[in-house]
Amino acid sequence: MRDDGMLPAVVREELSSIVKIIKQKLTTAVDTKNNLTKLGFASEKIGVGSAELAYRIPRAVIDNRYSTFLQDAEFFHSLVTTMSEIVLGTTPELELQGLSSSAFSIFLNIDPEVVAFTILAIERAMNGYKTILEIRVLRDQMKSRGVTEDALAPVEANIQPTIDDVFRTALLSTIKETSTSASKERKNELVNHGSILLRQLSEKMEEGYEVDARVGYSEEEIEDEAEKTKNDLYREIDKTIRKAIKNVRKHIGATKRLNVLEHSSSEGEVEGGSEDLDEE
């Protein structure tokens, strides 16, 4: 101890104070980890090649109603089985990976290809939906500034597709990049149904529902070339999924603002420009 006049009792008091602060911080860290786990943000690793798709249902929206929860669970089941049949040609029995009561989250263990297909289809659907809303808001703002119908004709041409067409196009474009085992006739039925489900999902996500996903891969060095190739593929799929989910969340934030702006424009309330519509 340095000779600065500090008495042992003072030292003990300061040390006791430091230990107390450290214990408080450790307790807070543990509580935070436990709360995140309850909310569905578990840190457990999943097996290499396994994939998890999560659906989070906001308590505030369903108001703890059991019947509404069951309806949402059935909707999620319909979405996953439809996407599974598009990709795999069959509707396999879904394996429940886990449930979270705090955030009402459902976790399913399903095929990585199905997970990737589903997330990419959602991303493209939300991006297309956002684009249509952006054009509609721009049209309404231009009308409010006295732009003539003739001058607006090119803009009108770009919003001819309905919102339903946007979701169908998003699903079809994703199918083109995916090997599918469904027959031509059955695929058309699945696309029709899947487009409706994507539209419904977009509305739910604007209310606060969330979809999340991950694919398991090893971070260890793998010597076997074949296994390493497969692991690299799983890693790339997981990376693609995470990027797509991030984009989906950006699109949801934008569509919320755009829907408000479109409503305001229709009532003649919008005076500002549209330069900050996609500020993220």
PDB file of C-alpha atoms in Angstrom:
ATOM      1  CA  MET A   1       0.000   0.000   0.000  1.00  0.00           C
ATOM      2  CA  ARG A   2       1.275   3.436  -0.823  1.00  0.00           C
ATOM      3  CA  ASP A   3       1.975   5.768   2.078  1.00  0.00           C
ATOM      4  CA  ASP A   4      -0.610   8.476   1.414  1.00  0.00           C
ATOM      5  CA  GLY A   5      -2.183   8.614   4.816  1.00  0.00           C
ATOM      6  CA  MET A   6      -5.183   6.405   3.966  1.00  0.00           C
ATOM      7  CA  LEU A   7      -6.295   4.363   6.975  1.00  0.00           C
ATOM      8  CA  PRO A   8      -7.133   0.625   6.592  1.00  0.00           C
ATOM      9  CA  ALA A   9     -10.785   1.311   7.487  1.00  0.00           C
ATOM     10  CA  VAL A  10     -11.053   3.795   4.636  1.00  0.00           C
ATOM     11  CA  VAL A  11      -9.467   1.295   2.242  1.00  0.00           C
ATOM     12  CA  ARG A  12     -11.919  -1.407   3.306  1.00  0.00           C
ATOM     13  CA  GLU A  13     -14.820   0.968   2.843  1.00  0.00           C
ATOM     14  CA  GLU A  14     -13.746   1.897  -0.680  1.00  0.00           C
ATOM     15  CA  LEU A  15     -13.094  -1.729  -1.621  1.00  0.00           C
ATOM     16  CA  SER A  16     -16.511  -2.675  -0.262  1.00  0.00           C
ATOM     17  CA  SER A  17     -18.084   0.054  -2.377  1.00  0.00           C
ATOM     18  CA  ILE A  18     -16.290  -1.169  -5.509  1.00  0.00           C
ATOM     19  CA  VAL A  19     -17.308  -4.784  -4.881  1.00  0.00           C
ATOM     20  CA  LYS A  20     -20.928  -3.677  -4.430  1.00  0.00           C
ATOM     21  CA  ILE A  21     -20.890  -1.828  -7.767  1.00  0.00           C
ATOM     22  CA  ILE A  22     -19.381  -4.855  -9.542  1.00  0.00           C
ATOM     23  CA  LYS A  23     -22.036  -7.167  -8.073  1.00  0.00           C
ATOM     24  CA  GLN A  24     -24.787  -4.793  -9.208  1.00  0.00           C
ATOM     25  CA  LYS A  25     -23.404  -4.709 -12.736  1.00  0.00           C
ATOM     26  CA  LEU A  26     -23.123  -8.516 -12.850  1.00  0.00           C
ATOM     27  CA  THR A  27     -26.694  -8.860 -11.621  1.00  0.00           C
ATOM     28  CA  THR A  28     -27.882  -6.414 -14.275  1.00  0.00           C
ATOM     29  CA  ALA A  29     -25.993  -8.321 -16.989  1.00  0.00           C
ATOM     30  CA  VAL A  30     -27.495 -11.653 -15.907  1.00  0.00           C
ATOM     31  CA  ASP A  31     -31.005 -10.160 -15.743  1.00  0.00           C
ATOM     32  CA  THR A  32     -30.571  -8.645 -19.198  1.00  0.00           C
ATOM     33  CA  LYS A  33     -29.469 -11.998 -20.638  1.00  0.00           C
ATOM     34  CA  ASN A  34     -32.424 -13.777 -19.004  1.00  0.00           C
ATOM     35  CA  ASN A  35     -34.884 -11.167 -20.244  1.00  0.00           C
ATOM     36  CA  LEU A  36     -33.544 -11.377 -23.789  1.00  0.00           C
ATOM     37  CA  THR A  37     -33.910 -15.161 -23.667  1.00  0.00           C
ATOM     38  CA  LYS A  38     -37.506 -14.796 -22.499  1.00  0.00           C
ATOM     39  CA  LEU A  39     -38.156 -12.412 -25.369  1.00  0.00           C
ATOM     40  CA  GLY A  40     -36.990 -15.023 -27.835  1.00  0.00           C
ATOM     41  CA  PHE A  41     -33.490 -13.708 -28.399  1.00  0.00           C
ATOM     42  CA  ALA A  42     -31.874 -16.904 -27.163  1.00  0.00           C
ATOM     43  CA  SER A  43     -28.164 -17.322 -27.573  1.00  0.00           C
ATOM     44  CA  GLU A  44     -28.203 -21.104 -27.876  1.00  0.00           C
ATOM     45  CA  LYS A  45     -26.505 -22.413 -30.958  1.00  0.00           C
ATOM     46  CA  ILE A  46     -28.406 -24.603 -33.355  1.00  0.00           C
ATOM     47  CA  GLY A  47     -26.946 -27.603 -35.133  1.00  0.00           C
ATOM     48  CA  VAL A  48     -24.885 -27.268 -38.295  1.00  0.00           C
ATOM     49  CA  GLY A  49     -27.238 -27.371 -41.264  1.00  0.00           C
ATOM     50  CA  SER A  50     -30.304 -26.760 -39.098  1.00  0.00           C
ATOM     51  CA  ALA A  51     -32.480 -23.713 -39.649  1.00  0.00           C
ATOM     52  CA  GLU A  52     -34.838 -21.866 -37.360  1.00  0.00           C
ATOM     53  CA  LEU A  53     -37.713 -19.614 -38.373  1.00  0.00           C
ATOM     54  CA  ALA A  54     -39.277 -17.438 -35.676  1.00  0.00           C
ATOM     55  CA  TYR A  55     -42.584 -15.582 -35.590  1.00  0.00           C
ATOM     56  CA  ARG A  56     -43.075 -12.967 -32.873  1.00  0.00           C
ATOM     57  CA  ILE A  57     -46.600 -11.939 -31.934  1.00  0.00           C
ATOM     58  CA  PRO A  58     -46.897  -8.639 -30.009  1.00  0.00           C
ATOM     59  CA  ARG A  59     -48.862  -8.942 -26.793  1.00  0.00           C
ATOM     60  CA  ALA A  60     -50.295  -5.442 -27.190  1.00  0.00           C
ATOM     61  CA  VAL A  61     -51.891  -6.336 -30.533  1.00  0.00           C
ATOM     62  CA  ILE A  62     -53.619  -9.552 -29.476  1.00  0.00           C
ATOM     63  CA  ASP A  63     -54.292  -8.285 -25.930  1.00  0.00           C
ATOM     64  CA  ASN A  64     -53.421 -11.716 -24.466  1.00  0.00           C
ATOM     65  CA  ARG A  65     -56.430 -13.298 -26.189  1.00  0.00           C
ATOM     66  CA  TYR A  66     -55.843 -17.035 -26.584  1.00  0.00           C
ATOM     67  CA  SER A  67     -58.160 -17.341 -29.599  1.00  0.00           C
ATOM     68  CA  THR A  68     -56.244 -14.586 -31.407  1.00  0.00           C
ATOM     69  CA  PHE A  69     -52.943 -16.266 -30.580  1.00  0.00           C
ATOM     70  CA  LEU A  70     -54.231 -19.513 -32.115  1.00  0.00           C
ATOM     71  CA  GLN A  71     -55.307 -17.633 -35.252  1.00  0.00           C
ATOM     72  CA  ASP A  72     -51.819 -16.146 -35.573  1.00  0.00           C
ATOM     73  CA  ALA A  73     -50.214 -19.547 -34.999  1.00  0.00           C
ATOM     74  CA  GLU A  74     -52.410 -21.003 -37.731  1.00  0.00           C
ATOM     75  CA  PHE A  75     -51.478 -18.147 -40.067  1.00  0.00           C
ATOM     76  CA  PHE A  76     -47.765 -18.804 -39.465  1.00  0.00           C
ATOM     77  CA  HIS A  77     -48.343 -22.518 -40.073  1.00  0.00           C
ATOM     78  CA  SER A  78     -50.097 -21.770 -43.362  1.00  0.00           C
ATOM     79  CA  LEU A  79     -47.277 -19.447 -44.469  1.00  0.00           C
ATOM     80  CA  VAL A  80     -44.535 -21.967 -43.684  1.00  0.00           C
ATOM     81  CA  THR A  81     -46.314 -24.986 -45.189  1.00  0.00           C
ATOM     82  CA  THR A  82     -47.084 -23.032 -48.372  1.00  0.00           C
ATOM     83  CA  MET A  83     -43.466 -21.954 -48.783  1.00  0.00           C
ATOM     84  CA  SER A  84     -42.304 -25.482 -47.930  1.00  0.00           C
ATOM     85  CA  GLU A  85     -44.460 -27.013 -50.639  1.00  0.00           C
ATOM     86  CA  ILE A  86     -43.239 -24.497 -53.208  1.00  0.00           C
ATOM     87  CA  VAL A  87     -39.607 -25.405 -52.471  1.00  0.00           C
ATOM     88  CA  LEU A  88     -39.827 -29.075 -51.506  1.00  0.00           C
ATOM     89  CA  GLY A  89     -42.971 -30.174 -53.316  1.00  0.00           C
ATOM     90  CA  THR A  90     -44.345 -31.536 -50.028  1.00  0.00           C
ATOM     91  CA  THR A  91     -45.632 -30.211 -46.716  1.00  0.00           C
ATOM     92  CA  PRO A  92     -43.465 -31.891 -44.065  1.00  0.00           C
ATOM     93  CA  GLU A  93     -44.505 -32.152 -40.443  1.00  0.00           C
ATOM     94  CA  LEU A  94     -43.183 -28.995 -38.799  1.00  0.00           C
ATOM     95  CA  GLU A  95     -40.934 -29.399 -35.776  1.00  0.00           C
ATOM     96  CA  LEU A  96     -41.506 -26.984 -32.916  1.00  0.00           C
ATOM     97  CA  GLN A  97     -38.118 -25.703 -31.801  1.00  0.00           C
ATOM     98  CA  GLY A  98     -39.432 -23.631 -28.920  1.00  0.00           C
ATOM     99  CA  LEU A  99     -41.947 -21.133 -27.563  1.00  0.00           C
ATOM    100  CA  SER A 100     -41.486 -17.858 -25.723  1.00  0.00           C
ATOM    101  CA  SER A 101     -44.287 -16.536 -23.538  1.00  0.00           C
ATOM    102  CA  SER A 102     -42.985 -13.021 -22.887  1.00  0.00           C
ATOM    103  CA  ALA A 103     -43.080 -11.963 -26.531  1.00  0.00           C
ATOM    104  CA  PHE A 104     -45.348 -14.798 -27.717  1.00  0.00           C
ATOM    105  CA  SER A 105     -42.724 -16.188 -30.092  1.00  0.00           C
ATOM    106  CA  ILE A 106     -42.963 -19.421 -32.080  1.00  0.00           C
ATOM    107  CA  PHE A 107     -39.737 -21.095 -33.235  1.00  0.00           C
ATOM    108  CA  LEU A 108     -39.818 -23.769 -35.941  1.00  0.00           C
ATOM    109  CA  ASN A 109     -37.000 -26.041 -37.057  1.00  0.00           C
ATOM    110  CA  ILE A 110     -37.346 -26.352 -40.839  1.00  0.00           C
ATOM    111  CA  ASP A 111     -35.308 -26.885 -43.994  1.00  0.00           C
ATOM    112  CA  PRO A 112     -32.647 -24.186 -44.618  1.00  0.00           C
ATOM    113  CA  GLU A 113     -33.765 -23.790 -48.242  1.00  0.00           C
ATOM    114  CA  VAL A 114     -37.323 -23.110 -47.100  1.00  0.00           C
ATOM    115  CA  VAL A 115     -36.118 -20.556 -44.543  1.00  0.00           C
ATOM    116  CA  ALA A 116     -33.980 -18.741 -47.108  1.00  0.00           C
ATOM    117  CA  PHE A 117     -36.776 -18.790 -49.708  1.00  0.00           C
ATOM    118  CA  THR A 118     -39.341 -17.459 -47.233  1.00  0.00           C
ATOM    119  CA  ILE A 119     -37.167 -14.600 -45.966  1.00  0.00           C
ATOM    120  CA  LEU A 120     -36.063 -13.538 -49.466  1.00  0.00           C
ATOM    121  CA  ALA A 121     -39.680 -13.585 -50.701  1.00  0.00           C
ATOM    122  CA  ILE A 122     -40.709 -11.391 -47.738  1.00  0.00           C
ATOM    123  CA  GLU A 123     -37.848  -8.974 -48.434  1.00  0.00           C
ATOM    124  CA  ARG A 124     -38.777  -8.584 -52.104  1.00  0.00           C
ATOM    125  CA  ALA A 125     -42.468  -8.252 -51.307  1.00  0.00           C
ATOM    126  CA  MET A 126     -41.872  -5.490 -48.779  1.00  0.00           C
ATOM    127  CA  ASN A 127     -39.495  -3.672 -51.119  1.00  0.00           C
ATOM    128  CA  GLY A 128     -42.059  -3.761 -53.932  1.00  0.00           C
ATOM    129  CA  TYR A 129     -44.815  -2.636 -51.590  1.00  0.00           C
ATOM    130  CA  LYS A 130     -42.672   0.268 -50.387  1.00  0.00           C
ATOM    131  CA  THR A 131     -41.912   1.336 -53.977  1.00  0.00           C
ATOM    132  CA  ILE A 132     -45.599   1.459 -54.935  1.00  0.00           C
ATOM    133  CA  LEU A 133     -46.390   3.536 -51.848  1.00  0.00           C
ATOM    134  CA  GLU A 134     -43.532   5.913 -52.646  1.00  0.00           C
ATOM    135  CA  ILE A 135     -44.895   6.484 -56.161  1.00  0.00           C
ATOM    136  CA  ARG A 136     -48.448   6.972 -54.877  1.00  0.00           C
ATOM    137  CA  VAL A 137     -47.321   9.566 -52.342  1.00  0.00           C
ATOM    138  CA  LEU A 138     -45.253  11.337 -54.996  1.00  0.00           C
ATOM    139  CA  ARG A 139     -48.265  11.416 -57.345  1.00  0.00           C
ATOM    140  CA  ASP A 140     -50.539  12.859 -54.669  1.00  0.00           C
ATOM    141  CA  GLN A 141     -47.982  15.497 -53.739  1.00  0.00           C
ATOM    142  CA  MET A 142     -47.560  16.503 -57.371  1.00  0.00           C
ATOM    143  CA  LYS A 143     -51.350  16.749 -57.787  1.00  0.00           C
ATOM    144  CA  SER A 144     -51.561  18.973 -54.726  1.00  0.00           C
ATOM    145  CA  ARG A 145     -49.026  21.289 -56.386  1.00  0.00           C
ATOM    146  CA  GLY A 146     -51.205  21.627 -59.478  1.00  0.00           C
ATOM    147  CA  VAL A 147     -49.375  19.249 -61.840  1.00  0.00           C
ATOM    148  CA  THR A 148     -51.675  18.351 -64.756  1.00  0.00           C
ATOM    149  CA  GLU A 149     -53.070  14.872 -65.468  1.00  0.00           C
ATOM    150  CA  ASP A 150     -51.118  14.724 -68.743  1.00  0.00           C
ATOM    151  CA  ALA A 151     -47.872  15.464 -66.977  1.00  0.00           C
ATOM    152  CA  LEU A 152     -48.680  12.802 -64.367  1.00  0.00           C
ATOM    153  CA  ALA A 153     -49.414  10.119 -66.976  1.00  0.00           C
ATOM    154  CA  PRO A 154     -45.918   8.509 -66.755  1.00  0.00           C
ATOM    155  CA  VAL A 155     -46.237   8.362 -62.969  1.00  0.00           C
ATOM    156  CA  GLU A 156     -49.704   6.818 -63.196  1.00  0.00           C
ATOM    157  CA  ALA A 157     -48.331   4.162 -65.556  1.00  0.00           C
ATOM    158  CA  ASN A 158     -45.886   3.064 -62.875  1.00  0.00           C
ATOM    159  CA  ILE A 159     -48.572   2.512 -60.248  1.00  0.00           C
ATOM    160  CA  GLN A 160     -50.977   0.543 -62.417  1.00  0.00           C
ATOM    161  CA  PRO A 161     -49.949  -2.729 -60.753  1.00  0.00           C
ATOM    162  CA  THR A 162     -52.082  -3.338 -57.702  1.00  0.00           C
ATOM    163  CA  ILE A 163     -50.567  -4.076 -54.326  1.00  0.00           C
ATOM    164  CA  ASP A 164     -51.578  -7.723 -54.783  1.00  0.00           C
ATOM    165  CA  ASP A 165     -49.617  -7.829 -58.059  1.00  0.00           C
ATOM    166  CA  VAL A 166     -46.539  -6.620 -56.190  1.00  0.00           C
ATOM    167  CA  PHE A 167     -46.664  -9.545 -53.761  1.00  0.00           C
ATOM    168  CA  ARG A 168     -47.279 -12.043 -56.541  1.00  0.00           C
ATOM    169  CA  THR A 169     -44.376 -10.674 -58.578  1.00  0.00           C
ATOM    170  CA  ALA A 170     -42.088 -10.858 -55.542  1.00  0.00           C
ATOM    171  CA  LEU A 171     -42.978 -14.501 -54.970  1.00  0.00           C
ATOM    172  CA  LEU A 172     -42.579 -15.433 -58.626  1.00  0.00           C
ATOM    173  CA  SER A 173     -39.172 -13.741 -58.878  1.00  0.00           C
ATOM    174  CA  THR A 174     -37.986 -15.676 -55.831  1.00  0.00           C
ATOM    175  CA  ILE A 175     -39.270 -18.937 -57.308  1.00  0.00           C
ATOM    176  CA  LYS A 176     -37.303 -18.326 -60.508  1.00  0.00           C
ATOM    177  CA  GLU A 177     -34.084 -18.367 -58.487  1.00  0.00           C
ATOM    178  CA  THR A 178     -35.024 -21.480 -56.498  1.00  0.00           C
ATOM    179  CA  SER A 179     -35.311 -25.108 -57.517  1.00  0.00           C
ATOM    180  CA  THR A 180     -38.909 -26.136 -56.877  1.00  0.00           C
ATOM    181  CA  SER A 181     -40.447 -29.607 -56.861  1.00  0.00           C
ATOM    182  CA  ALA A 182     -44.080 -28.526 -57.113  1.00  0.00           C
ATOM    183  CA  SER A 183     -45.978 -29.344 -60.316  1.00  0.00           C
ATOM    184  CA  LYS A 184     -46.873 -26.485 -62.668  1.00  0.00           C
ATOM    185  CA  GLU A 185     -50.576 -26.624 -61.805  1.00  0.00           C
ATOM    186  CA  ARG A 186     -49.987 -26.902 -58.091  1.00  0.00           C
ATOM    187  CA  LYS A 187     -47.329 -24.184 -58.187  1.00  0.00           C
ATOM    188  CA  ASN A 188     -49.838 -21.721 -59.629  1.00  0.00           C
ATOM    189  CA  GLU A 189     -52.233 -22.478 -56.767  1.00  0.00           C
ATOM    190  CA  LEU A 190     -49.436 -22.068 -54.238  1.00  0.00           C
ATOM    191  CA  VAL A 191     -48.363 -18.735 -55.757  1.00  0.00           C
ATOM    192  CA  ASN A 192     -51.924 -17.417 -55.536  1.00  0.00           C
ATOM    193  CA  HIS A 193     -52.233 -18.471 -51.910  1.00  0.00           C
ATOM    194  CA  GLY A 194     -48.683 -17.453 -51.018  1.00  0.00           C
ATOM    195  CA  SER A 195     -49.196 -13.954 -52.442  1.00  0.00           C
ATOM    196  CA  ILE A 196     -52.223 -13.452 -50.211  1.00  0.00           C
ATOM    197  CA  LEU A 197     -50.253 -14.667 -47.183  1.00  0.00           C
ATOM    198  CA  LEU A 198     -47.383 -12.267 -47.948  1.00  0.00           C
ATOM    199  CA  ARG A 199     -49.848  -9.386 -48.199  1.00  0.00           C
ATOM    200  CA  GLN A 200     -51.372 -10.354 -44.856  1.00  0.00           C
ATOM    201  CA  LEU A 201     -47.924 -10.702 -43.313  1.00  0.00           C
ATOM    202  CA  SER A 202     -46.953  -7.201 -44.449  1.00  0.00           C
ATOM    203  CA  GLU A 203     -50.010  -5.801 -42.692  1.00  0.00           C
ATOM    204  CA  LYS A 204     -49.162  -7.740 -39.547  1.00  0.00           C
ATOM    205  CA  MET A 205     -45.550  -6.571 -39.593  1.00  0.00           C
ATOM    206  CA  GLU A 206     -46.708  -2.959 -39.756  1.00  0.00           C
ATOM    207  CA  GLU A 207     -48.611  -3.686 -36.522  1.00  0.00           C
ATOM    208  CA  GLY A 208     -45.460  -4.955 -34.819  1.00  0.00           C
ATOM    209  CA  TYR A 209     -45.261  -8.638 -35.716  1.00  0.00           C
ATOM    210  CA  GLU A 210     -41.777  -9.893 -36.572  1.00  0.00           C
ATOM    211  CA  VAL A 211     -40.205 -12.716 -38.544  1.00  0.00           C
ATOM    212  CA  ASP A 212     -36.661 -13.804 -37.791  1.00  0.00           C
ATOM    213  CA  ALA A 213     -34.440 -16.671 -38.920  1.00  0.00           C
ATOM    214  CA  ARG A 214     -31.013 -18.213 -38.669  1.00  0.00           C
ATOM    215  CA  VAL A 215     -29.068 -21.153 -40.092  1.00  0.00           C
ATOM    216  CA  GLY A 216     -26.578 -23.123 -38.024  1.00  0.00           C
ATOM    217  CA  TYR A 217     -22.952 -23.453 -39.090  1.00  0.00           C
ATOM    218  CA  SER A 218     -19.666 -24.284 -37.407  1.00  0.00           C
ATOM    219  CA  GLU A 219     -17.122 -21.602 -36.586  1.00  0.00           C
ATOM    220  CA  GLU A 220     -14.436 -24.219 -36.060  1.00  0.00           C
ATOM    221  CA  GLU A 221     -11.799 -25.104 -38.644  1.00  0.00           C
ATOM    222  CA  ILE A 222     -13.029 -28.050 -40.738  1.00  0.00           C
ATOM    223  CA  GLU A 223     -10.464 -30.286 -42.409  1.00  0.00           C
ATOM    224  CA  ASP A 224     -12.753 -32.492 -44.477  1.00  0.00           C
ATOM    225  CA  GLU A 225     -13.216 -30.683 -47.813  1.00  0.00           C
ATOM    226  CA  ALA A 226     -16.779 -31.874 -48.426  1.00  0.00           C
ATOM    227  CA  GLU A 227     -17.916 -30.920 -44.926  1.00  0.00           C
ATOM    228  CA  LYS A 228     -16.135 -27.578 -45.202  1.00  0.00           C
ATOM    229  CA  THR A 229     -17.952 -26.845 -48.470  1.00  0.00           C
ATOM    230  CA  LYS A 230     -21.327 -27.588 -46.865  1.00  0.00           C
ATOM    231  CA  ASN A 231     -20.502 -25.517 -43.812  1.00  0.00           C
ATOM    232  CA  ASP A 232     -19.448 -22.575 -45.986  1.00  0.00           C
ATOM    233  CA  LEU A 233     -22.790 -22.841 -47.777  1.00  0.00           C
ATOM    234  CA  TYR A 234     -24.722 -22.765 -44.494  1.00  0.00           C
ATOM    235  CA  ARG A 235     -22.668 -19.773 -43.360  1.00  0.00           C
ATOM    236  CA  GLU A 236     -23.459 -17.927 -46.602  1.00  0.00           C
ATOM    237  CA  ILE A 237     -27.171 -18.742 -46.335  1.00  0.00           C
ATOM    238  CA  ASP A 238     -27.225 -17.406 -42.764  1.00  0.00           C
ATOM    239  CA  LYS A 239     -25.424 -14.233 -43.871  1.00  0.00           C
ATOM    240  CA  THR A 240     -27.908 -13.707 -46.731  1.00  0.00           C
ATOM    241  CA  ILE A 241     -30.866 -14.262 -44.406  1.00  0.00           C
ATOM    242  CA  ARG A 242     -29.623 -11.793 -41.810  1.00  0.00           C
ATOM    243  CA  LYS A 243     -29.062  -9.127 -44.456  1.00  0.00           C
ATOM    244  CA  ALA A 244     -32.547  -9.713 -45.864  1.00  0.00           C
ATOM    245  CA  ILE A 245     -34.146  -9.466 -42.414  1.00  0.00           C
ATOM    246  CA  LYS A 246     -32.355  -6.165 -41.821  1.00  0.00           C
ATOM    247  CA  ASN A 247     -33.742  -4.873 -45.124  1.00  0.00           C
ATOM    248  CA  VAL A 248     -37.248  -6.063 -44.243  1.00  0.00           C
ATOM    249  CA  ARG A 249     -37.151  -4.047 -41.030  1.00  0.00           C
ATOM    250  CA  LYS A 250     -36.032  -0.974 -42.967  1.00  0.00           C
ATOM    251  CA  HIS A 251     -38.855  -1.452 -45.476  1.00  0.00           C
ATOM    252  CA  ILE A 252     -41.429  -1.859 -42.681  1.00  0.00           C
ATOM    253  CA  GLY A 253     -40.335   1.420 -41.110  1.00  0.00           C
ATOM    254  CA  ALA A 254     -40.627   3.144 -44.487  1.00  0.00           C
ATOM    255  CA  THR A 255     -44.062   1.705 -45.342  1.00  0.00           C
ATOM    256  CA  LYS A 256     -45.442   2.872 -41.994  1.00  0.00           C
ATOM    257  CA  ARG A 257     -44.390   6.451 -42.773  1.00  0.00           C
ATOM    258  CA  LEU A 258     -45.550   6.201 -46.365  1.00  0.00           C
ATOM    259  CA  ASN A 259     -49.015   4.995 -45.398  1.00  0.00           C
ATOM    260  CA  VAL A 260     -49.351   7.988 -43.082  1.00  0.00           C
ATOM    261  CA  LEU A 261     -48.147  10.327 -45.838  1.00  0.00           C
ATOM    262  CA  GLU A 262     -50.494   8.824 -48.423  1.00  0.00           C
ATOM    263  CA  HIS A 263     -53.433   9.244 -46.075  1.00  0.00           C
ATOM    264  CA  SER A 264     -52.411  12.840 -45.391  1.00  0.00           C
ATOM    265  CA  SER A 265     -51.923  13.532 -49.117  1.00  0.00           C
ATOM    266  CA  SER A 266     -55.418  12.287 -49.920  1.00  0.00           C
ATOM    267  CA  GLU A 267     -56.760  14.845 -47.433  1.00  0.00           C
ATOM    268  CA  GLY A 268     -54.632  17.636 -48.922  1.00  0.00           C
ATOM    269  CA  GLU A 269     -52.430  17.962 -45.832  1.00  0.00           C
ATOM    270  CA  VAL A 270     -48.988  17.214 -47.264  1.00  0.00           C
ATOM    271  CA  GLU A 271     -46.976  20.234 -48.285  1.00  0.00           C
ATOM    272  CA  GLY A 272     -43.392  18.967 -47.976  1.00  0.00           C
ATOM    273  CA  GLY A 273     -41.338  17.009 -50.462  1.00  0.00           C
ATOM    274  CA  SER A 274     -40.616  13.299 -50.476  1.00  0.00           C
ATOM    275  CA  GLU A 275     -36.868  13.433 -50.192  1.00  0.00           C
ATOM    276  CA  ASP A 276     -36.839  11.813 -46.738  1.00  0.00           C
ATOM    277  CA  LEU A 277     -39.288   8.987 -47.366  1.00  0.00           C
ATOM    278  CA  ASP A 278     -36.602   6.337 -47.105  1.00  0.00           C
ATOM    279  CA  GLU A 279     -34.313   7.972 -44.590  1.00  0.00           C
ATOM    280  CA  GLU A 280     -32.793   4.795 -43.201  1.00  0.00           C
TER     281      GLU A 280
END
